[in-house]
Short mmCIF file of C-alpha atoms in Angstrom, two decimals:
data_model
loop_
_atom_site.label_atom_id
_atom_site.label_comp_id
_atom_site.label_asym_id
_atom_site.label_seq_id
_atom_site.Cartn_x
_atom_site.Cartn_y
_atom_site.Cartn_z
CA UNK A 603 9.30 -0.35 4.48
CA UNK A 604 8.20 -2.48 1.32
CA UNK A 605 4.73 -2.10 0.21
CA UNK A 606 2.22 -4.17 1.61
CA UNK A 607 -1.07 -4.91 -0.05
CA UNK A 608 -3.59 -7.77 1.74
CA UNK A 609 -6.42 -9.33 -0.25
CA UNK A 610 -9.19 -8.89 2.11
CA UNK A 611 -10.95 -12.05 1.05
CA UNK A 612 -12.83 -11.76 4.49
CA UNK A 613 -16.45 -13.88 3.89
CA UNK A 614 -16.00 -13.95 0.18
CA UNK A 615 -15.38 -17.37 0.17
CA UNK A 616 -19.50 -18.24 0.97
CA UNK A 617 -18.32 -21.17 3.10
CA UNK A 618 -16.38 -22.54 0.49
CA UNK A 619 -13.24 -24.18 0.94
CA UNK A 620 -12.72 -24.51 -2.90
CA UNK A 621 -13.99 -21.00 -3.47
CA UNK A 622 -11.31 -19.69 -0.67
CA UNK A 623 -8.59 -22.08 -2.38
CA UNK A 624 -9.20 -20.22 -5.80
CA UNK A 625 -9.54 -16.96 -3.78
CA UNK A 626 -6.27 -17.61 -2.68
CA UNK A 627 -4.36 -18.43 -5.87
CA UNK A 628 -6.07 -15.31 -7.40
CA UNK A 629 -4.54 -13.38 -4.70
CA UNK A 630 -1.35 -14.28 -5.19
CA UNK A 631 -1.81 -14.14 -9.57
CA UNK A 632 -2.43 -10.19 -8.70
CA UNK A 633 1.25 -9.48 -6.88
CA UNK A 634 -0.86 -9.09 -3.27
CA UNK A 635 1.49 -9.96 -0.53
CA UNK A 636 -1.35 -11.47 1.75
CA UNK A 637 -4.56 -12.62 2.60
CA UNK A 638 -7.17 -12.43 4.94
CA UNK A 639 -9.87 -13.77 6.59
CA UNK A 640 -12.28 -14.09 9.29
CA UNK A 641 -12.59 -16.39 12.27
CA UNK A 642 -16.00 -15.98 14.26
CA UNK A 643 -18.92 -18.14 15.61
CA UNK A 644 -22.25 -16.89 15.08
CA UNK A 645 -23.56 -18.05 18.83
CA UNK A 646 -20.18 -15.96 19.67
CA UNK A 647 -20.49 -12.90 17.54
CA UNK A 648 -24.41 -11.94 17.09
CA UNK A 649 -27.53 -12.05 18.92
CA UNK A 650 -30.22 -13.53 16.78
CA UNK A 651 -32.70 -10.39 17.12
CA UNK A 652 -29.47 -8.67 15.39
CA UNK A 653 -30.60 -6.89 12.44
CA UNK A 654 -28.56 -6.86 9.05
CA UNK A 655 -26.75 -3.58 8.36
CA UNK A 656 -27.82 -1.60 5.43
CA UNK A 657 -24.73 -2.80 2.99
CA UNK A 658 -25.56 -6.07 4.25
CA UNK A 659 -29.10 -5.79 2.27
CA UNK A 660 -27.44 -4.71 -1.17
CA UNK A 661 -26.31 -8.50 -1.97
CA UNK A 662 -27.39 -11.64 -0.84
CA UNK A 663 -30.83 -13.27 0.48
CA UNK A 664 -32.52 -10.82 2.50
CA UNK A 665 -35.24 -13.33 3.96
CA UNK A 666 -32.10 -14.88 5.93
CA UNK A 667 -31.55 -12.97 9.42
CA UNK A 668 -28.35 -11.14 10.55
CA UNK A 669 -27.58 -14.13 12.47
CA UNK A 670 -28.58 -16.54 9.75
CA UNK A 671 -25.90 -15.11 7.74
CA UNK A 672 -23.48 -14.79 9.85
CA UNK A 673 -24.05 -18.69 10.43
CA UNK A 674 -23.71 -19.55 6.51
CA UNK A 675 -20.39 -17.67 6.83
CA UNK A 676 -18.79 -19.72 9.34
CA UNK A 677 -15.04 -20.40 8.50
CA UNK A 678 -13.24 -22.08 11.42
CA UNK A 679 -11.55 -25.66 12.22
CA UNK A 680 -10.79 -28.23 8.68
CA UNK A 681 -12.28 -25.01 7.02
CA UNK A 682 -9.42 -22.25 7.93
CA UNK A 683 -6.55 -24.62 8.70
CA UNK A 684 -7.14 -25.78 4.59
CA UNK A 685 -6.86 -22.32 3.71
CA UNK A 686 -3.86 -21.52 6.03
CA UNK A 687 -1.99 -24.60 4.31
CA UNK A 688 -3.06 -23.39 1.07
CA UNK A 689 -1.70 -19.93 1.52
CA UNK A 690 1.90 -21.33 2.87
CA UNK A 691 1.95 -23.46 -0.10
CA UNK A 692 2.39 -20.63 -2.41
CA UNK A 693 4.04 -18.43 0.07
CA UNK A 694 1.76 -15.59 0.74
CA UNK A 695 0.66 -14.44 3.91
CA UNK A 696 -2.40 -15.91 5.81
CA UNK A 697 -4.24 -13.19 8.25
CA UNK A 698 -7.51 -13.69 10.20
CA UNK A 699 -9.29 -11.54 12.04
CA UNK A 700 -11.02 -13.20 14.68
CA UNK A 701 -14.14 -11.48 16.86
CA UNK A 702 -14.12 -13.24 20.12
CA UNK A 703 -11.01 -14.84 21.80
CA UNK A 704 -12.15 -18.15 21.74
CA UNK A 705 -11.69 -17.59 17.95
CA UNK A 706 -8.53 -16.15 18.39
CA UNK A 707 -7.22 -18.85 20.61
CA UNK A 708 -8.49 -21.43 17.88
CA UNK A 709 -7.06 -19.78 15.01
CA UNK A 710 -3.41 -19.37 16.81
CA UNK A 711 -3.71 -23.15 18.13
CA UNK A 712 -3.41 -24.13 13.80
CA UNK A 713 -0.56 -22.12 13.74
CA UNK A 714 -1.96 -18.51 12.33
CA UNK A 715 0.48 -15.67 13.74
CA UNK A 716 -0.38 -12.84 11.59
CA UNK A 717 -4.02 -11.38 13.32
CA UNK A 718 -6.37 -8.25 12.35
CA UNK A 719 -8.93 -6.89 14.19
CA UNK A 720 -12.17 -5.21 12.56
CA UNK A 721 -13.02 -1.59 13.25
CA UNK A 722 -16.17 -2.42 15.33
CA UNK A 723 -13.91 -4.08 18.10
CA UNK A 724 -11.38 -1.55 18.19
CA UNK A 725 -12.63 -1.15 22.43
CA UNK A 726 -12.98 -4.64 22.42
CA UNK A 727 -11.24 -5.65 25.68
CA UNK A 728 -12.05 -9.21 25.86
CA UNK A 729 -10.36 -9.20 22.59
CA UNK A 730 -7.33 -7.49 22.95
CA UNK A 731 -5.96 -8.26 26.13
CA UNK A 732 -5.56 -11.67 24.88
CA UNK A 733 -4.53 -11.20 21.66
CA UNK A 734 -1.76 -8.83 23.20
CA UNK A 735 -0.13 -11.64 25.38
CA UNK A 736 0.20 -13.67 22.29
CA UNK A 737 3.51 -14.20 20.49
CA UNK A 738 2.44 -13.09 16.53
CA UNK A 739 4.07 -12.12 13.85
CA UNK A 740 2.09 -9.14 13.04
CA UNK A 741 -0.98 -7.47 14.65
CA UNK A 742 -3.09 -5.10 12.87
CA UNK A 743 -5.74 -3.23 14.28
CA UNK A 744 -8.50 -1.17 12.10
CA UNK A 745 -9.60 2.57 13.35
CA UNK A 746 -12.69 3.03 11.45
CA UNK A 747 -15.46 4.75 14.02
CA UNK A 748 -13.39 5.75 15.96
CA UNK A 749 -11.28 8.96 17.15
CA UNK A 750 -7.71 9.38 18.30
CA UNK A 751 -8.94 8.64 21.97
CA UNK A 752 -10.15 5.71 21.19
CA UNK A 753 -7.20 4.34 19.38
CA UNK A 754 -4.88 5.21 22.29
CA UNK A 755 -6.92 3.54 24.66
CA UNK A 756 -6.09 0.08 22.74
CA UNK A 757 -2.48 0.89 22.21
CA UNK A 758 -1.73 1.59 25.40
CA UNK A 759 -2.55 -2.38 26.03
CA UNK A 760 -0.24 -3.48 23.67
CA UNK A 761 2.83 -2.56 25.74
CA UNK A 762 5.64 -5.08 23.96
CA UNK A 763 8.32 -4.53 21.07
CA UNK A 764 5.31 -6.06 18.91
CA UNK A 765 3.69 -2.61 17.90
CA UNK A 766 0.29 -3.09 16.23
CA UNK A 767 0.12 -1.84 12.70
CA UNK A 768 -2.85 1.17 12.88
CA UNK A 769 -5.14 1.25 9.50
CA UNK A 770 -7.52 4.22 9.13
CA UNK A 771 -10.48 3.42 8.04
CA UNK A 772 -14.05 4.75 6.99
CA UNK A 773 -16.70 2.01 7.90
CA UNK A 774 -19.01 2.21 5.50
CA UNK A 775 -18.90 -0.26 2.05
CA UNK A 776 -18.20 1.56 0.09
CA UNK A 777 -17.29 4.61 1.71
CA UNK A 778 -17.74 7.97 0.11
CA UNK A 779 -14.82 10.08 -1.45
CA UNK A 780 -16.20 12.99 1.29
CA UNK A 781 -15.59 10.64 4.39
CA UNK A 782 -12.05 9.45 3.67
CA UNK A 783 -10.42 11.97 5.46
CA UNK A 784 -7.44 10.85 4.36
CA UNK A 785 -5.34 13.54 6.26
CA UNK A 786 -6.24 11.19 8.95
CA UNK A 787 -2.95 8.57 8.33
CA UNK A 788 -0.63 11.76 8.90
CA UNK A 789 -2.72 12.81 12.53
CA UNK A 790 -2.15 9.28 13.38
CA UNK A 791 1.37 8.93 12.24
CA UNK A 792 2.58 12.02 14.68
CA UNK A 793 -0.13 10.60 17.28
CA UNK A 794 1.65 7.06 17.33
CA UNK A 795 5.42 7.21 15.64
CA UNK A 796 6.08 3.46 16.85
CA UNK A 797 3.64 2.32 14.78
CA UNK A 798 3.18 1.00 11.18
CA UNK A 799 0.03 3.49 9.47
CA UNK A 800 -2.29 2.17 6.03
CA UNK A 801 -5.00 1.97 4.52
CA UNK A 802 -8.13 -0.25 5.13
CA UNK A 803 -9.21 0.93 1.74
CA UNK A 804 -13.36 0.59 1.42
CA UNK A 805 -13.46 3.40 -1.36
CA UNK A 806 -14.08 2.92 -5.01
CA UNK A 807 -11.06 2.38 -7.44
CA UNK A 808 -7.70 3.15 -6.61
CA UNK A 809 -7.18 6.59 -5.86
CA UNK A 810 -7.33 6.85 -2.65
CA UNK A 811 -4.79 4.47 -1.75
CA UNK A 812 -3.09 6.13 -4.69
CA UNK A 813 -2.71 9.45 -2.17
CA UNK A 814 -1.82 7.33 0.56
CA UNK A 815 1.39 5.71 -1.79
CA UNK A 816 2.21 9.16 -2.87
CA UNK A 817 2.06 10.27 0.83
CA UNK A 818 4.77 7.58 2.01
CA UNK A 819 2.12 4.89 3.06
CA UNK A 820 2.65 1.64 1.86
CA UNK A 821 0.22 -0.53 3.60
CA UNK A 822 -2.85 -1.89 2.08
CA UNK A 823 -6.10 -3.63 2.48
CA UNK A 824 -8.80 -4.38 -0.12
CA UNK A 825 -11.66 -6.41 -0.13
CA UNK A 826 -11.47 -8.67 -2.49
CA UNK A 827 -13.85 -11.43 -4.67
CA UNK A 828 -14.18 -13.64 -7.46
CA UNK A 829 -17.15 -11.82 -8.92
CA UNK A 830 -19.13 -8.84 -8.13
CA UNK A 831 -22.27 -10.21 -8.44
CA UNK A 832 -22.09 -12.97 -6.17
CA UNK A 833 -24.52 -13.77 -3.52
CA UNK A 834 -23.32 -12.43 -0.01
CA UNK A 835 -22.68 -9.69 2.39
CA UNK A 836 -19.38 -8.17 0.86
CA UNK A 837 -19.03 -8.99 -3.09
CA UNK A 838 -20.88 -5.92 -3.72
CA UNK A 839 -17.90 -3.72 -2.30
CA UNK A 840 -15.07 -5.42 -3.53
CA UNK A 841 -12.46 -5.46 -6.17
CA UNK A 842 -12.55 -8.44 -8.91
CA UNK A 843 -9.23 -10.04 -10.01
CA UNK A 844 -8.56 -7.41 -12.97
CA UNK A 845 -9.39 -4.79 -10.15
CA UNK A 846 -7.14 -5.40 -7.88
CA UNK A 847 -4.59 -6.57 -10.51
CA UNK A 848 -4.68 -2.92 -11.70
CA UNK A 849 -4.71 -1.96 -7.25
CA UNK A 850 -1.50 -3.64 -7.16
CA UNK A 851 0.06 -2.38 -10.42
CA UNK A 852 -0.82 1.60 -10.13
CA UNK A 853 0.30 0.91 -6.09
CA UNK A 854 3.77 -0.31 -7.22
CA UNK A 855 3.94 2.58 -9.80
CA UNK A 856 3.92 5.23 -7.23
CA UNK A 857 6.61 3.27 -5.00
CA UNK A 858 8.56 3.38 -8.41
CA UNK A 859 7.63 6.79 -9.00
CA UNK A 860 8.58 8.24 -6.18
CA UNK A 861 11.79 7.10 -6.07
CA UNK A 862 14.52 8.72 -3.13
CA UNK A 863 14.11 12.11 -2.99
CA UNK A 864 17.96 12.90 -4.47
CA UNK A 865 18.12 15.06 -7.51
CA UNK A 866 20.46 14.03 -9.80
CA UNK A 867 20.58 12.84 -14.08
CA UNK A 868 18.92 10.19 -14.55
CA UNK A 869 20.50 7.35 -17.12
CA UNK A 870 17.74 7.22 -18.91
CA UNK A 871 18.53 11.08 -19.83
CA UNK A 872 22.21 10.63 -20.23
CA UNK A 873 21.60 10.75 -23.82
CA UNK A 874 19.30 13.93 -24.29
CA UNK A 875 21.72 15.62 -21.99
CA UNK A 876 24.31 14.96 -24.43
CA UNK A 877 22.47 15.95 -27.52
CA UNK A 878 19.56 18.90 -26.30
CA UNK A 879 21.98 20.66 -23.68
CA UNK A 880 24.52 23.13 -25.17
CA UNK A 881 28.59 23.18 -25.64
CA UNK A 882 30.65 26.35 -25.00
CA UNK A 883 31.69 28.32 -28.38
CA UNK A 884 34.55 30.69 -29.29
CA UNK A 885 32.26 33.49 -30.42
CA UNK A 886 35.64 35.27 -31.82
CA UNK A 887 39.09 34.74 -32.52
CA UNK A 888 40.92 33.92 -29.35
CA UNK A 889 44.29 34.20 -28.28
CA UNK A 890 46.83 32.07 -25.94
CA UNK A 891 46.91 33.37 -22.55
CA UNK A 892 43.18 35.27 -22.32
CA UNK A 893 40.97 34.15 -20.03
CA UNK A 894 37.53 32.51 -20.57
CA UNK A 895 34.50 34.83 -20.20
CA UNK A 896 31.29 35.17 -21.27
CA UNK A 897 32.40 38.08 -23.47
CA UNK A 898 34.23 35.70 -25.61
CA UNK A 899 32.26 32.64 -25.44
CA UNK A 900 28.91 31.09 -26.26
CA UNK A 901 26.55 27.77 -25.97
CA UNK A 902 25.05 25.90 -29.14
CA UNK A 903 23.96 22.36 -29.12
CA UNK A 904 25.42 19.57 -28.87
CA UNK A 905 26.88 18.98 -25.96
CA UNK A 906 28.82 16.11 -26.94
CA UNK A 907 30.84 18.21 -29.51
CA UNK A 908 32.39 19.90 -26.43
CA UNK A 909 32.05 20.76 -22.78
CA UNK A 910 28.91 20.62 -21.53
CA UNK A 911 27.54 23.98 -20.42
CA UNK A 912 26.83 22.40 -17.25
CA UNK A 913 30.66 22.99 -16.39
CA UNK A 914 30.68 26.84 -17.80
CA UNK A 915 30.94 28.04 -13.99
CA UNK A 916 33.89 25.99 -13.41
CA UNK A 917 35.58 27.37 -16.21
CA UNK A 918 34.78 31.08 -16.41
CA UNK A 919 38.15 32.87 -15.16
CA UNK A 920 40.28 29.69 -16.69
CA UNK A 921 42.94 30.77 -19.16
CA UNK A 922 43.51 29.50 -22.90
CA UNK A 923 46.38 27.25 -23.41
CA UNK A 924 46.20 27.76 -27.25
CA UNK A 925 44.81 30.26 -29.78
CA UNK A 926 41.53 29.25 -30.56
CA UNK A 927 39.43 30.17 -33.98
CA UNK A 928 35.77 31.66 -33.90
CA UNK A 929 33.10 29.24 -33.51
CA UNK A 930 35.45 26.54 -32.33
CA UNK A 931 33.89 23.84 -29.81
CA UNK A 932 36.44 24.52 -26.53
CA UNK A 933 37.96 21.51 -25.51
CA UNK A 934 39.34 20.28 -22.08
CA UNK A 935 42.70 20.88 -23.17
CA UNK A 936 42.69 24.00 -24.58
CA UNK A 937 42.57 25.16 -21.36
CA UNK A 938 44.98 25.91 -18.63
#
């Protein structure tokens, strides 16, 4: 498959329609292939005795309550439907992931098709069984706090051709390097084989998904912002635009890099080849009708001047059409 990178824009657009519009084009400017977002009602979603969780204190205005926040964040109807439009306009993908079903029934009634679901409702029920029935293009379902048991338990309601596309992940933003566990994508690769396995990537920089790419995964998530600094939940965690600009480019190096797995010259060494590997030698007079051996013959550079000593095993035993004087390159047709 073709490597898949998603700007998790997620609440990084502070309410902001114009803020999620530039998100969006930024997105896009850094090669990601889509982006996402997230549908939710705080009435829906949190209690409002529902303290904030510790990342949650690192950035933004911690006199504001879990709920309060979650409020101000509030992307749905004109809000979601502008940013859907947006994103077809310049052709990348639009994901949501919604955390109830009446947001997921509201989001696919505009027309979204491509649907994630966050770690914490991986054994969301009410969730799933809905968003199973649905028609979509592509469902995606994070793993992070969670074991294999777990996982299966959600897969095994998901029981069309649709398979959901599993992403290990470490909950926790950022996540240490000592949690990633990223052995984790192979357990779950041999533990589901139908399914699609990447990276929901809360570490810092690049390497891990690095690993991942070198590994044969080529799905991606990163959060994503404007600026760092900003004031909310998330900024704190994600990449900027020269970030993930440099996400995307390393990403597509290793897919390069890696290349098919067939060992053969590569054009780009055509030319060494010809100059820095050795030609077969007369290392003595030799006469018409002896036979090439290693007694008689030797390798100097260039190549070119002769035959390659890549083809000395498919001449050894070959007999001499002509006499041949010491030190002369041997030729294709002084041979019989």
């Amino acid at each position: 498959m073709s490597l898949y990178i998603v700007a998790e824009i997620g609440v990084n657009h502070d309410g902001s329609v114009d803020k999620a519009l530039k998100l969006i084009e930024k997105a896009v400017e850094c090669g990601c292939n889509a982006v996402k977002f997230q549908s939710f009602k705080a009435e829906r979603l949190v209690d409002r005795s529902a303290k904030k969780v510790e990342y949650q204190l690192r950035s933004g205005n911690n006199d504001e309550s879990h709920f309060e926040m979650i409020q101000r964040l509030e992307f749905n109807s004109e809000k979601i439907k502008a940013a859907k439009d947006y994103a077809d306009k310049l052709e990348i993908d639009f994901i949501t992931t919604p955390y109830d079903p009446i947001s997921l029934v509201e989001s696919y009634q505009i027309g979204i098709r491509n649907f994630k679901t966050a770690s914490a409702d991986l054994s969301d029920i009410y969730i799933h069984s809905k968003l199973s029935r649905l028609d979509c293009e592509n469902i995606i379902i994070a793993t992070g706090m969670a074991g294999i048991n777990s996982i299966e338990r959600t897969s095994n309601l998901y029981t069309g051709s649709n398979k959901p596309i599993f992403l290990h992940c470490v909950s926790d933003y950022p996540c240490s390097d000592k949690s990633l566990n990223l052995l984790c994508l192979d357990l779950m690769s041999k533990a589901f084989p139908e399914n699609r396995i990447g990276l929901s990537d809360h570490s810092i920089g690049e390497t891990a998904a690095l690993i991942c790419a070198a590994r044969g995964y080529d799905y991606f998530e990163k959060h994503f912002t404007l600026d760092k600094l900003d004031n909310g939940p998330d900024h704190y965690a994600s990449v900027n635009v020269d970030e993930m600009k440099r996400y995307v480019y390393e990403l597509k190096r290793v897919k390069e890099m890696m290349g098919q797995g067939i060992k053969s010259i590569q054009n780009e060494e055509l030319g060494m080849s010809s100059r820095s590997k050795k030609a077969i030698r007369a290392s003595r007079d030799i006469k018409s009708g002896e036979k090439l051996g290693l007694e008689n013959t030797y390798g100097t550079r260039p190549a070119e001047s002769g035959i390659s000593i890549d083809n000395l095993h498919l001449l050894l035993g070959k007999t001499f059409s002509c006499n041949i004087k010491a030190n002369d390159f041997i030729q294709w047709e002084m041979l019989k």
